Amino acid sequence: MSSSPLLNRVDGVFIHVRNLRRAAEWYSAAFGVPLKEEELQRHYYTLNVSGEQPWVTLDDHGADPAFEFQPAAHPILSFYSRDLSAAREHLRTLGALSVGEIEEAHPGLAYFVFRDPDGNALMALQRS
């Protein structure tokens, strides 16, 4: 098999949002990381949640007037949690548009789907 110039690794994920400041404030609170005011001077905001890759970048497409926002209808990524019940309550407190019930995909893997304030579907999961 020949080698590929692409690596089998996700470098970053874009979450499209309507209002960059509002989204940056919400995601910063959701992950318990400080808001970086200097990052709000452009049309995207990068959250380095874990200090490593992949990067999570919020993008309001302010430089693209033809862009029409459509929230992601299905989960576009999952975030890990050590305590799904606490994560559900935390997201509800922060004003997530919806927070689903915890489901067990199979023994040792549970998850729930939630929607950020822009309506993007995301997932929280826990492995045991």
CSV table of C-alpha atoms in Angstrom, one decimal:
chain,number,residue,atom,x,y,z
A,1,MET,CA,0.0,0.0,0.0
A,2,SER,CA,1.3,3.4,-0.9
A,3,SER,CA,1.6,6.1,1.8
A,4,SER,CA,-0.7,9.1,1.7
A,5,PRO,CA,0.2,12.8,2.3
A,6,LEU,CA,-2.8,12.9,4.5
A,7,LEU,CA,-2.5,11.8,8.1
A,8,ASN,CA,-5.2,9.7,9.8
A,9,ARG,CA,-5.7,12.5,12.4
A,10,VAL,CA,-8.3,15.3,12.8
A,11,ASP,CA,-6.5,18.6,13.0
A,12,GLY,CA,-9.5,20.8,13.7
A,13,VAL,CA,-13.3,21.1,13.6
A,14,PHE,CA,-15.4,24.1,12.6
A,15,ILE,CA,-18.7,24.9,14.2
A,16,HIS,CA,-20.7,27.5,12.3
A,17,VAL,CA,-22.4,30.1,14.5
A,18,ARG,CA,-24.6,33.1,14.1
A,19,ASN,CA,-23.0,35.4,16.7
A,20,LEU,CA,-19.3,34.9,17.4
A,21,ARG,CA,-19.2,36.6,20.8
A,22,ARG,CA,-22.2,34.9,22.1
A,23,ALA,CA,-21.0,31.5,20.9
A,24,ALA,CA,-17.4,32.1,22.2
A,25,GLU,CA,-18.8,33.0,25.6
A,26,TRP,CA,-21.1,30.0,25.7
A,27,TYR,CA,-18.5,27.5,24.7
A,28,SER,CA,-15.9,29.0,27.0
A,29,ALA,CA,-18.4,28.6,29.9
A,30,ALA,CA,-19.3,25.1,28.8
A,31,PHE,CA,-15.7,24.0,28.9
A,32,GLY,CA,-14.6,26.1,31.8
A,33,VAL,CA,-11.9,27.9,29.9
A,34,PRO,CA,-11.3,31.7,29.9
A,35,LEU,CA,-12.7,33.8,27.1
A,36,LYS,CA,-9.9,35.2,24.9
A,37,GLU,CA,-11.0,38.8,23.9
A,38,GLU,CA,-8.2,39.1,21.4
A,39,GLU,CA,-9.6,36.1,19.5
A,40,LEU,CA,-12.9,38.0,18.9
A,41,GLN,CA,-11.3,40.6,16.6
A,42,ARG,CA,-11.8,38.4,13.6
A,43,HIS,CA,-14.6,36.2,12.2
A,44,TYR,CA,-13.6,33.0,13.9
A,45,TYR,CA,-12.7,31.9,17.4
A,46,THR,CA,-10.5,29.0,18.3
A,47,LEU,CA,-11.1,27.1,21.5
A,48,ASN,CA,-8.1,24.9,22.4
A,49,VAL,CA,-10.1,23.0,24.9
A,50,SER,CA,-7.6,20.3,25.7
A,51,GLY,CA,-4.4,22.2,24.9
A,52,GLU,CA,-3.9,19.8,22.0
A,53,GLN,CA,-5.4,19.0,18.7
A,54,PRO,CA,-8.0,18.8,17.4
A,55,TRP,CA,-8.8,22.5,17.6
A,56,VAL,CA,-12.5,23.6,17.9
A,57,THR,CA,-13.1,26.7,15.8
A,58,LEU,CA,-16.3,28.7,15.9
A,59,ASP,CA,-16.9,30.5,12.6
A,60,ASP,CA,-19.5,33.3,12.0
A,61,HIS,CA,-18.5,33.7,8.3
A,62,GLY,CA,-18.4,37.5,8.7
A,63,ALA,CA,-16.0,37.7,5.8
A,64,ASP,CA,-18.4,35.7,3.5
A,65,PRO,CA,-21.6,37.7,2.9
A,66,ALA,CA,-23.0,34.9,0.7
A,67,PHE,CA,-22.9,32.4,3.6
A,68,GLU,CA,-26.3,31.2,4.8
A,69,PHE,CA,-26.2,29.7,8.3
A,70,GLN,CA,-27.8,26.3,8.8
A,71,PRO,CA,-27.4,24.6,12.1
A,72,ALA,CA,-26.0,21.1,12.0
A,73,ALA,CA,-29.0,18.8,12.2
A,74,HIS,CA,-27.0,15.7,13.4
A,75,PRO,CA,-24.1,15.6,15.9
A,76,ILE,CA,-21.0,16.9,14.2
A,77,LEU,CA,-18.6,15.9,17.0
A,78,SER,CA,-18.5,14.5,20.4
A,79,PHE,CA,-17.0,15.8,23.6
A,80,TYR,CA,-15.8,13.4,26.3
A,81,SER,CA,-17.3,13.6,29.8
A,82,ARG,CA,-16.3,11.7,33.0
A,83,ASP,CA,-19.9,12.3,34.4
A,84,LEU,CA,-22.7,12.5,31.9
A,85,SER,CA,-25.4,13.4,34.4
A,86,ALA,CA,-23.3,16.4,35.6
A,87,ALA,CA,-22.6,17.4,32.0
A,88,ARG,CA,-26.3,17.4,31.2
A,89,GLU,CA,-27.1,19.6,34.1
A,90,HIS,CA,-24.2,21.9,33.3
A,91,LEU,CA,-25.4,22.4,29.7
A,92,ARG,CA,-29.0,22.9,30.8
A,93,THR,CA,-27.8,25.6,33.2
A,94,LEU,CA,-25.9,27.3,30.4
A,95,GLY,CA,-29.0,27.5,28.1
A,96,ALA,CA,-28.4,24.7,25.6
A,97,LEU,CA,-31.4,24.6,23.3
A,98,SER,CA,-32.0,21.0,24.0
A,99,VAL,CA,-30.3,18.3,26.1
A,100,GLY,CA,-31.3,14.7,25.3
A,101,GLU,CA,-31.5,11.7,27.6
A,102,ILE,CA,-28.5,9.6,28.4
A,103,GLU,CA,-28.5,6.5,26.2
A,104,GLU,CA,-26.2,3.5,26.3
A,105,ALA,CA,-24.9,2.7,22.8
A,106,HIS,CA,-23.4,-0.6,24.1
A,107,PRO,CA,-21.9,-1.7,27.4
A,108,GLY,CA,-19.2,0.7,28.3
A,109,LEU,CA,-20.3,3.6,26.1
A,110,ALA,CA,-23.1,6.1,27.0
A,111,TYR,CA,-23.9,9.4,25.4
A,112,PHE,CA,-26.5,12.2,25.0
A,113,VAL,CA,-27.1,14.7,22.2
A,114,PHE,CA,-27.5,18.4,22.9
A,115,ARG,CA,-27.9,21.6,20.8
A,116,ASP,CA,-25.8,24.7,21.3
A,117,PRO,CA,-27.5,28.1,21.4
A,118,ASP,CA,-27.3,28.2,17.6
A,119,GLY,CA,-29.0,24.9,17.2
A,120,ASN,CA,-26.0,22.8,16.2
A,121,ALA,CA,-26.3,19.2,17.3
A,122,LEU,CA,-23.4,17.9,19.3
A,123,MET,CA,-22.8,14.9,21.5
A,124,ALA,CA,-21.3,14.2,25.0
A,125,LEU,CA,-20.0,10.7,25.6
A,126,GLN,CA,-18.5,8.6,28.4
A,127,ARG,CA,-16.6,5.4,28.2
A,128,SER,CA,-16.2,3.1,31.1
